[in-house]
Short mmCIF file of C-alpha atoms in Angstrom, two decimals:
data_model
loop_
_atom_site.label_atom_id
_atom_site.label_comp_id
_atom_site.label_asym_id
_atom_site.label_seq_id
_atom_site.Cartn_x
_atom_site.Cartn_y
_atom_site.Cartn_z
CA MET I 1 -5.45 25.06 31.47
CA ARG I 2 -9.05 24.87 31.50
CA PHE I 3 -9.27 26.87 28.55
CA VAL I 4 -6.71 24.86 26.74
CA LEU I 5 -8.57 21.82 27.67
CA GLY I 6 -11.92 23.27 26.48
CA VAL I 7 -10.40 24.18 22.90
CA LEU I 8 -8.72 20.81 23.03
CA LEU I 9 -11.80 18.95 23.66
CA THR I 10 -13.71 21.15 20.95
CA VAL I 11 -11.24 19.97 18.25
CA SER I 12 -11.32 16.20 19.18
CA VAL I 13 -14.83 15.87 19.04
CA PHE I 14 -15.50 18.01 15.80
CA ALA I 15 -12.11 17.71 14.17
CA GLN I 16 -12.72 16.28 10.51
CA ASP I 17 -9.36 14.64 10.43
CA PRO I 18 -8.85 11.39 12.05
CA GLN I 19 -7.56 11.29 15.71
CA PHE I 20 -5.04 8.95 16.71
CA THR I 21 -3.71 7.85 20.26
CA LYS I 22 -0.24 7.81 20.87
CA ASP I 23 -0.05 4.04 19.63
CA ASP I 24 -1.96 4.72 16.76
CA LYS I 25 -5.17 3.32 17.70
CA LEU I 26 -8.34 5.59 16.03
CA LEU I 27 -10.20 7.58 18.17
CA LYS I 28 -14.23 6.70 17.42
CA PRO I 29 -15.41 9.23 15.00
CA GLU I 30 -18.53 10.60 16.70
CA ASN I 31 -20.08 12.83 14.34
CA TYR I 32 -20.14 10.76 11.29
CA ARG I 33 -23.79 10.85 10.73
CA GLU I 34 -23.29 14.69 9.99
CA TRP I 35 -21.10 14.05 7.29
CA ILE I 36 -21.17 13.05 3.58
CA TYR I 37 -23.44 10.17 2.94
CA LEU I 38 -22.28 7.91 -0.21
CA SER I 39 -24.45 4.98 -0.54
CA THR I 40 -26.09 2.13 0.97
CA GLY I 41 -25.92 -1.62 0.05
CA LEU I 42 -28.50 -4.19 1.53
CA GLY I 43 -27.15 -7.67 2.19
CA MET I 44 -24.28 -7.31 -0.46
CA VAL I 45 -22.03 -10.30 -1.06
CA TYR I 46 -18.78 -9.35 -1.74
CA GLY I 47 -16.11 -11.18 0.66
CA PRO I 48 -16.10 -14.20 2.89
CA ALA I 49 -16.98 -12.77 6.31
CA ARG I 50 -20.29 -11.03 5.13
CA GLU I 51 -23.57 -11.98 6.37
CA SER I 52 -25.56 -13.95 3.53
CA SER I 53 -27.98 -11.92 1.50
CA ALA I 54 -29.91 -15.38 1.91
CA SER I 55 -31.07 -14.11 5.37
CA GLN I 56 -34.74 -12.82 5.54
CA ASN I 57 -33.76 -9.38 7.07
CA PRO I 58 -30.11 -8.97 5.78
CA PRO I 59 -28.27 -5.89 7.08
CA PHE I 60 -28.23 -2.42 5.55
CA GLU I 61 -24.50 -1.02 5.04
CA ASN I 62 -24.54 2.72 4.93
CA VAL I 63 -21.30 4.55 3.66
CA PHE I 64 -20.23 8.12 5.07
CA VAL I 65 -17.14 10.07 3.91
CA ASN I 66 -15.73 13.14 5.73
CA PRO I 67 -16.70 16.40 4.17
CA LYS I 68 -13.04 17.66 3.76
CA ALA I 69 -12.28 14.31 1.85
CA TYR I 70 -15.46 14.49 -0.49
CA LYS I 71 -14.50 18.27 -1.33
CA ALA I 72 -11.50 17.18 -2.31
CA PHE I 73 -12.47 14.01 -4.65
CA LEU I 74 -14.96 16.47 -6.22
CA ALA I 75 -12.22 18.56 -7.14
CA THR I 76 -9.57 15.95 -7.96
CA GLY I 77 -11.18 12.72 -8.24
CA LYS I 78 -8.59 11.31 -5.55
CA TRP I 79 -8.56 11.05 -2.23
CA PRO I 80 -6.39 13.41 0.27
CA ASN I 81 -4.54 12.22 3.79
CA GLY I 82 -7.02 12.23 6.28
CA THR I 83 -9.95 10.44 4.41
CA THR I 84 -12.09 8.71 6.54
CA PHE I 85 -14.76 6.54 5.55
CA VAL I 86 -17.36 4.98 8.09
CA LEU I 87 -19.17 1.74 7.02
CA GLU I 88 -22.08 1.79 9.23
CA ILE I 89 -23.96 -1.74 9.75
CA ARG I 90 -27.58 -1.34 10.85
CA ALA I 91 -30.13 -4.30 11.38
CA SER I 92 -33.02 -4.10 9.41
CA ALA I 93 -36.80 -5.05 9.26
CA SER I 94 -39.66 -5.54 7.08
CA GLN I 95 -42.81 -5.29 9.13
CA GLY I 96 -43.31 -2.15 11.24
CA SER I 97 -45.79 0.93 11.48
CA ILE I 98 -47.48 1.28 7.93
CA ASN I 99 -44.67 -0.69 6.26
CA LYS I 100 -45.75 -4.14 5.07
CA GLY I 101 -42.70 -5.28 2.84
CA GLY I 102 -39.39 -4.59 1.93
CA HIS I 103 -36.65 -3.37 4.53
CA PHE I 104 -36.13 -0.39 6.36
CA GLN I 105 -33.36 0.59 8.75
CA GLN I 106 -32.93 -0.43 12.57
CA GLU I 107 -30.68 -0.26 15.26
CA ARG I 108 -26.70 0.03 14.82
CA LEU I 109 -24.97 -3.43 14.74
CA ARG I 110 -21.20 -2.01 14.46
CA TYR I 111 -19.23 0.08 12.22
CA GLU I 112 -16.00 0.03 10.68
CA VAL I 113 -13.39 2.39 9.42
CA GLU I 114 -10.96 2.98 6.66
CA VAL I 115 -8.51 5.58 6.96
CA LYS I 116 -5.86 7.22 4.67
CA ASP I 117 -2.72 8.09 7.07
CA PRO I 118 1.24 7.99 5.86
CA ARG I 119 1.56 6.28 9.50
CA PHE I 120 0.28 2.88 7.98
CA PRO I 121 1.73 0.43 5.30
CA ASP I 122 0.07 1.32 1.90
CA ASN I 123 -1.69 4.44 3.63
CA TRP I 124 -4.90 2.68 4.22
CA ALA I 125 -5.73 1.02 7.35
CA PHE I 126 -9.21 -0.40 8.80
CA PHE I 127 -10.64 -0.19 11.85
CA GLY I 128 -13.56 -2.13 13.68
CA PHE I 129 -15.71 -0.60 16.34
CA GLY I 130 -18.35 -2.15 18.50
CA GLU I 131 -20.75 0.05 20.31
CA SER I 132 -18.83 0.49 23.39
CA ASP I 133 -15.53 0.92 21.77
CA ALA I 134 -13.97 4.33 22.27
CA SER I 135 -10.93 3.80 20.21
CA ALA I 136 -9.81 0.55 17.71
CA GLN I 137 -6.26 -0.68 16.75
CA ALA I 138 -5.76 -1.17 12.93
CA ILE I 139 -6.90 -4.22 11.53
CA PRO I 140 -3.62 -6.39 10.43
CA LYS I 141 -2.53 -5.91 7.00
CA THR I 142 -3.14 -9.42 6.39
CA ALA I 143 -6.75 -9.43 6.70
CA GLY I 144 -9.32 -9.79 3.93
CA CYS I 145 -10.53 -6.19 3.81
CA GLN I 146 -7.12 -5.00 3.05
CA ALA I 147 -6.25 -7.53 0.20
CA CYS I 148 -9.75 -7.09 -1.44
CA HIS I 149 -10.14 -3.28 -1.24
CA SER I 150 -6.73 -2.80 -2.44
CA LYS I 151 -7.30 -5.56 -5.53
CA ASN I 152 -10.87 -4.22 -6.14
CA GLY I 153 -10.88 -0.74 -5.27
CA ALA I 154 -12.27 1.52 -8.04
CA VAL I 155 -10.08 4.36 -6.73
CA GLU I 156 -7.39 3.62 -4.77
CA ASN I 157 -8.36 1.36 -1.74
CA THR I 158 -11.93 2.51 -2.02
CA PHE I 159 -15.27 0.96 -3.63
CA VAL I 160 -16.07 4.07 -5.97
CA GLN I 161 -17.78 1.61 -8.20
CA PHE I 162 -20.71 1.17 -6.04
CA TYR I 163 -21.17 5.12 -4.91
CA PRO I 164 -23.14 6.30 -7.65
CA THR I 165 -22.38 10.06 -7.23
CA LEU I 166 -18.74 9.54 -7.20
CA LEU I 167 -18.31 7.15 -9.85
CA PRO I 168 -18.63 10.02 -12.90
CA VAL I 169 -16.17 11.99 -11.12
CA ALA I 170 -13.58 9.43 -11.08
CA LYS I 171 -14.45 9.05 -14.82
CA ALA I 172 -14.13 12.58 -15.60
CA LYS I 173 -10.82 12.96 -13.59
CA GLY I 174 -9.17 9.82 -15.25
CA THR I 175 -8.72 8.36 -11.62
CA LEU I 176 -10.37 5.02 -11.97
CA LYS I 177 -7.99 1.90 -12.04
CA PRO I 178 -8.40 -0.76 -14.68
CA GLN I 179 -11.32 -3.09 -13.32
CA PRO I 180 -10.94 -7.00 -12.91
CA GLU I 181 -13.67 -8.45 -14.50
CA MET J 1 -18.98 26.40 17.93
CA ARG J 2 -15.95 25.04 15.89
CA PHE J 3 -18.55 22.72 14.30
CA VAL J 4 -21.31 25.16 13.82
CA LEU J 5 -18.94 27.47 11.78
CA GLY J 6 -17.66 24.36 9.99
CA VAL J 7 -21.40 23.65 8.93
CA LEU J 8 -22.02 27.29 8.12
CA LEU J 9 -18.96 27.34 5.85
CA THR J 10 -20.08 24.24 4.14
CA VAL J 11 -23.31 25.73 3.27
CA SER J 12 -22.64 29.05 2.74
CA VAL J 13 -22.60 28.64 -0.89
CA PHE J 14 -26.02 27.09 -1.07
CA ALA J 15 -29.47 28.61 0.47
CA GLN J 16 -30.61 26.00 3.32
CA ASP J 17 -34.21 27.46 3.24
CA PRO J 18 -36.53 25.98 0.33
CA GLN J 19 -36.70 28.66 -2.67
CA PHE J 20 -39.99 29.16 -4.30
CA THR J 21 -40.95 31.01 -7.48
CA LYS J 22 -43.52 33.80 -7.65
CA ASP J 23 -46.29 31.21 -7.96
CA ASP J 24 -45.40 29.16 -5.18
CA LYS J 25 -43.27 26.44 -7.35
CA LEU J 26 -40.46 24.90 -5.62
CA LEU J 27 -36.85 25.54 -6.93
CA LYS J 28 -34.83 22.18 -7.42
CA PRO J 29 -32.78 21.81 -4.40
CA GLU J 30 -29.57 21.33 -6.00
CA ASN J 31 -27.25 20.32 -3.38
CA TYR J 32 -29.27 18.19 -1.15
CA ARG J 33 -26.57 15.04 -1.24
CA GLU J 34 -24.63 17.22 0.98
CA TRP J 35 -27.41 17.40 3.66
CA ILE J 36 -27.97 15.31 6.56
CA TYR J 37 -28.66 11.36 5.48
CA LEU J 38 -31.42 9.98 8.01
CA SER J 39 -32.02 6.62 6.37
CA THR J 40 -32.89 4.19 3.34
CA GLY J 41 -35.40 1.64 2.45
CA LEU J 42 -35.34 -0.84 -0.21
CA GLY J 43 -38.63 -1.83 -2.03
CA MET J 44 -40.89 -0.78 1.29
CA VAL J 45 -44.20 -1.25 0.67
CA TYR J 46 -46.41 1.51 2.43
CA GLY J 47 -48.57 2.85 -0.22
CA PRO J 48 -50.73 2.31 -3.26
CA ALA J 49 -48.70 4.01 -5.78
CA ARG J 50 -45.29 2.26 -4.68
CA GLU J 51 -43.48 -0.21 -6.83
CA SER J 52 -43.93 -3.72 -5.18
CA SER J 53 -41.06 -5.21 -3.13
CA ALA J 54 -41.77 -8.58 -5.13
CA SER J 55 -39.73 -7.12 -8.03
CA GLN J 56 -36.11 -8.77 -8.36
CA ASN J 57 -34.26 -5.30 -7.94
CA PRO J 58 -36.90 -2.66 -6.24
CA PRO J 59 -35.94 0.60 -5.75
CA PHE J 60 -33.94 2.06 -2.66
CA GLU J 61 -34.97 5.15 -1.30
CA ASN J 62 -32.73 7.54 0.45
CA VAL J 63 -33.99 10.47 2.61
CA PHE J 64 -31.97 13.74 3.55
CA VAL J 65 -33.11 16.51 5.63
CA ASN J 66 -31.66 20.44 5.66
CA PRO J 67 -28.94 20.82 8.37
CA LYS J 68 -30.50 23.68 9.83
CA ALA J 69 -34.06 21.72 10.33
CA TYR J 70 -31.81 18.77 11.32
CA LYS J 71 -30.26 20.91 14.26
CA ALA J 72 -33.39 22.50 15.47
CA PHE J 73 -35.09 18.50 15.79
CA LEU J 74 -32.01 17.50 17.83
CA ALA J 75 -32.37 20.23 20.14
CA THR J 76 -36.36 20.61 20.41
CA GLY J 77 -37.79 17.35 18.41
CA LYS J 78 -39.78 19.52 16.41
CA TRP J 79 -39.44 20.78 12.72
CA PRO J 80 -39.01 24.29 12.21
CA ASN J 81 -40.60 26.22 9.24
CA GLY J 82 -38.04 25.80 6.30
CA THR J 83 -37.72 22.11 6.85
CA THR J 84 -37.03 20.06 3.38
CA PHE J 85 -36.71 16.56 3.06
CA VAL J 86 -35.77 14.94 0.09
CA LEU J 87 -36.88 11.41 -0.97
CA GLU J 88 -34.27 10.25 -3.45
CA ILE J 89 -35.19 7.00 -5.33
CA ARG J 90 -32.50 5.06 -7.02
CA ALA J 91 -32.37 1.87 -9.00
CA SER J 92 -30.75 -1.08 -7.20
CA ALA J 93 -28.87 -3.87 -8.79
CA SER J 94 -27.31 -7.34 -7.59
CA GLN J 95 -24.50 -8.12 -9.89
CA GLY J 96 -21.56 -5.83 -10.33
CA SER J 97 -18.05 -5.61 -9.93
CA ILE J 98 -17.09 -8.12 -6.98
CA ASN J 99 -20.82 -8.17 -5.79
CA LYS J 100 -22.59 -11.32 -6.15
CA GLY J 101 -25.88 -10.90 -3.91
CA GLY J 102 -27.91 -8.54 -2.25
CA HIS J 103 -28.63 -5.06 -3.61
CA PHE J 104 -26.44 -2.01 -4.09
CA GLN J 105 -27.43 1.31 -5.47
CA GLN J 106 -27.55 2.65 -9.10
CA GLU J 107 -28.80 5.72 -11.06
CA ARG J 108 -31.18 8.23 -9.43
CA LEU J 109 -34.78 7.57 -10.70
CA ARG J 110 -36.65 10.57 -9.42
CA TYR J 111 -36.94 12.60 -6.19
CA GLU J 112 -39.62 13.90 -3.88
CA VAL J 113 -39.51 16.75 -1.57
CA GLU J 114 -41.41 17.76 1.33
CA VAL J 115 -41.50 21.45 2.65
CA LYS J 116 -42.71 22.88 6.06
CA ASP J 117 -43.67 26.23 5.22
CA PRO J 118 -46.76 28.25 6.35
CA ARG J 119 -47.80 29.52 2.67
CA PHE J 120 -49.12 25.94 2.36
CA PRO J 121 -52.54 24.26 3.78
CA ASP J 122 -51.64 22.69 7.05
CA ASN J 123 -47.93 23.93 6.59
CA TRP J 124 -46.51 20.78 4.70
CA ALA J 125 -46.47 20.44 0.93
CA PHE J 126 -45.14 17.76 -1.34
CA PHE J 127 -43.34 17.99 -4.69
CA GLY J 128 -42.23 15.45 -7.42
CA PHE J 129 -39.18 15.91 -9.64
CA GLY J 130 -37.71 14.49 -12.83
CA GLU J 131 -34.40 14.56 -13.87
CA SER J 132 -35.00 17.58 -16.15
CA ASP J 133 -37.43 19.69 -13.77
CA ALA J 134 -36.04 23.03 -12.34
CA SER J 135 -38.89 23.51 -10.41
CA ALA J 136 -42.18 21.99 -9.35
CA GLN J 137 -45.76 22.63 -8.12
CA ALA J 138 -47.20 21.28 -4.81
CA ILE J 139 -48.84 17.98 -5.41
CA PRO J 140 -52.60 18.87 -4.75
CA LYS J 141 -53.76 18.29 -1.14
CA THR J 142 -55.81 15.33 -2.05
CA ALA J 143 -53.18 13.31 -3.06
CA GLY J 144 -52.31 10.19 -1.16
CA CYS J 145 -49.05 11.44 0.32
CA GLN J 146 -50.46 14.06 2.07
CA ALA J 147 -53.20 12.19 3.52
CA CYS J 148 -50.85 9.52 4.46
CA HIS J 149 -47.98 11.50 6.16
CA SER J 150 -50.56 13.73 7.91
CA LYS J 151 -52.11 10.50 9.45
CA ASN J 152 -49.14 8.07 9.82
CA GLY J 153 -45.97 10.50 10.35
CA ALA J 154 -44.71 9.86 13.82
CA VAL J 155 -43.66 13.44 14.33
CA GLU J 156 -46.00 16.16 12.38
CA ASN J 157 -46.26 14.87 8.93
CA THR J 158 -42.71 12.89 8.98
CA PHE J 159 -41.88 9.40 9.25
CA VAL J 160 -39.49 9.49 12.21
CA GLN J 161 -40.53 6.19 12.96
CA PHE J 162 -38.40 4.95 9.98
CA TYR J 163 -35.26 7.15 10.93
CA PRO J 164 -33.38 5.24 13.56
CA THR J 165 -31.01 8.10 14.93
CA LEU J 166 -34.24 10.64 15.05
CA LEU J 167 -36.60 8.46 16.84
CA PRO J 168 -35.08 8.45 20.14
CA VAL J 169 -34.77 12.27 19.98
CA ALA J 170 -38.56 12.27 19.46
CA LYS J 171 -38.88 10.08 22.46
CA ALA J 172 -36.70 12.03 24.89
CA LYS J 173 -38.67 15.04 23.79
CA GLY J 174 -41.98 13.79 23.94
CA THR J 175 -42.78 14.83 20.36
CA LEU J 176 -43.89 11.67 19.31
CA LYS J 177 -47.75 11.29 18.09
CA PRO J 178 -49.93 8.29 19.46
CA GLN J 179 -49.13 5.67 16.52
CA PRO J 180 -52.24 4.07 14.77
CA GLU J 181 -51.44 0.09 15.28
#
């Protein structure tokens, strides 16, 4: 029993596929900082609920994807089931140590996760995590993130147009959706 | 263990240690985008040769480190021989797709590499790569990057003060140098 528990723990902490509770809550992806980095935005303005870039220190947003999905994307230009994106939101600062201008990253404020899994309507679901959350329920399909990703994502529900190392792959594989102007 | 195995498998095709020519030129690190991401700055102003953040679209700078060095740092707060940092400089843009403000990343402009290896004076050396360079000679020790990293790096010659996930490790391990004000 002790052995089985040990194995389960090992798998649940380090598994690359998203882990769910019985009622389909997503468990916090603990080790996403060791996944594949895709890109960073600073104060991007692309939706109504976002912080304005007019702020002196707008947030940074770092995007990571699980290595298994990344490798599949390089090979096919498509996302497999189990694809997990993490959007990590961090505070920014301008003055610190020897730095006198521009922006560098500070503490994590929160993170949001997007998962491709057939248990969800349209296969894609979104989850928001605060610092103390161990799991999160899918954000209702009516929320803005669903509608915007579905309408504007360059490949399926994902913003490959903002990931400079993946965009050429999608172009080469012919998996880009027609873009709205 | 499962995680360690996973990482080993991931990088098995690519050597993690820096590769040199017979005359100590560093070979281009091809797969650094699959290394560990540390942080991103936008238009940071910390040295005389840097682009000014006053520009409307200052460059992004992404920092990656090889997984082997990252794991050693998590365990000890220090960098082992073979540590390889990549500073990737990318153009930024504000308008594109659905984005109307702030900044997102565009094409790579160049990248710079810092290596810890006993073949170099003071163990640390810097290399600049343009898009077509297959290898690069170490930048002379008299250059600004050497002096600034040596004087201002929070841990050895590295700017751990700007890497929010590593700074707490260095604090816990007691490896932070006293900081100039």
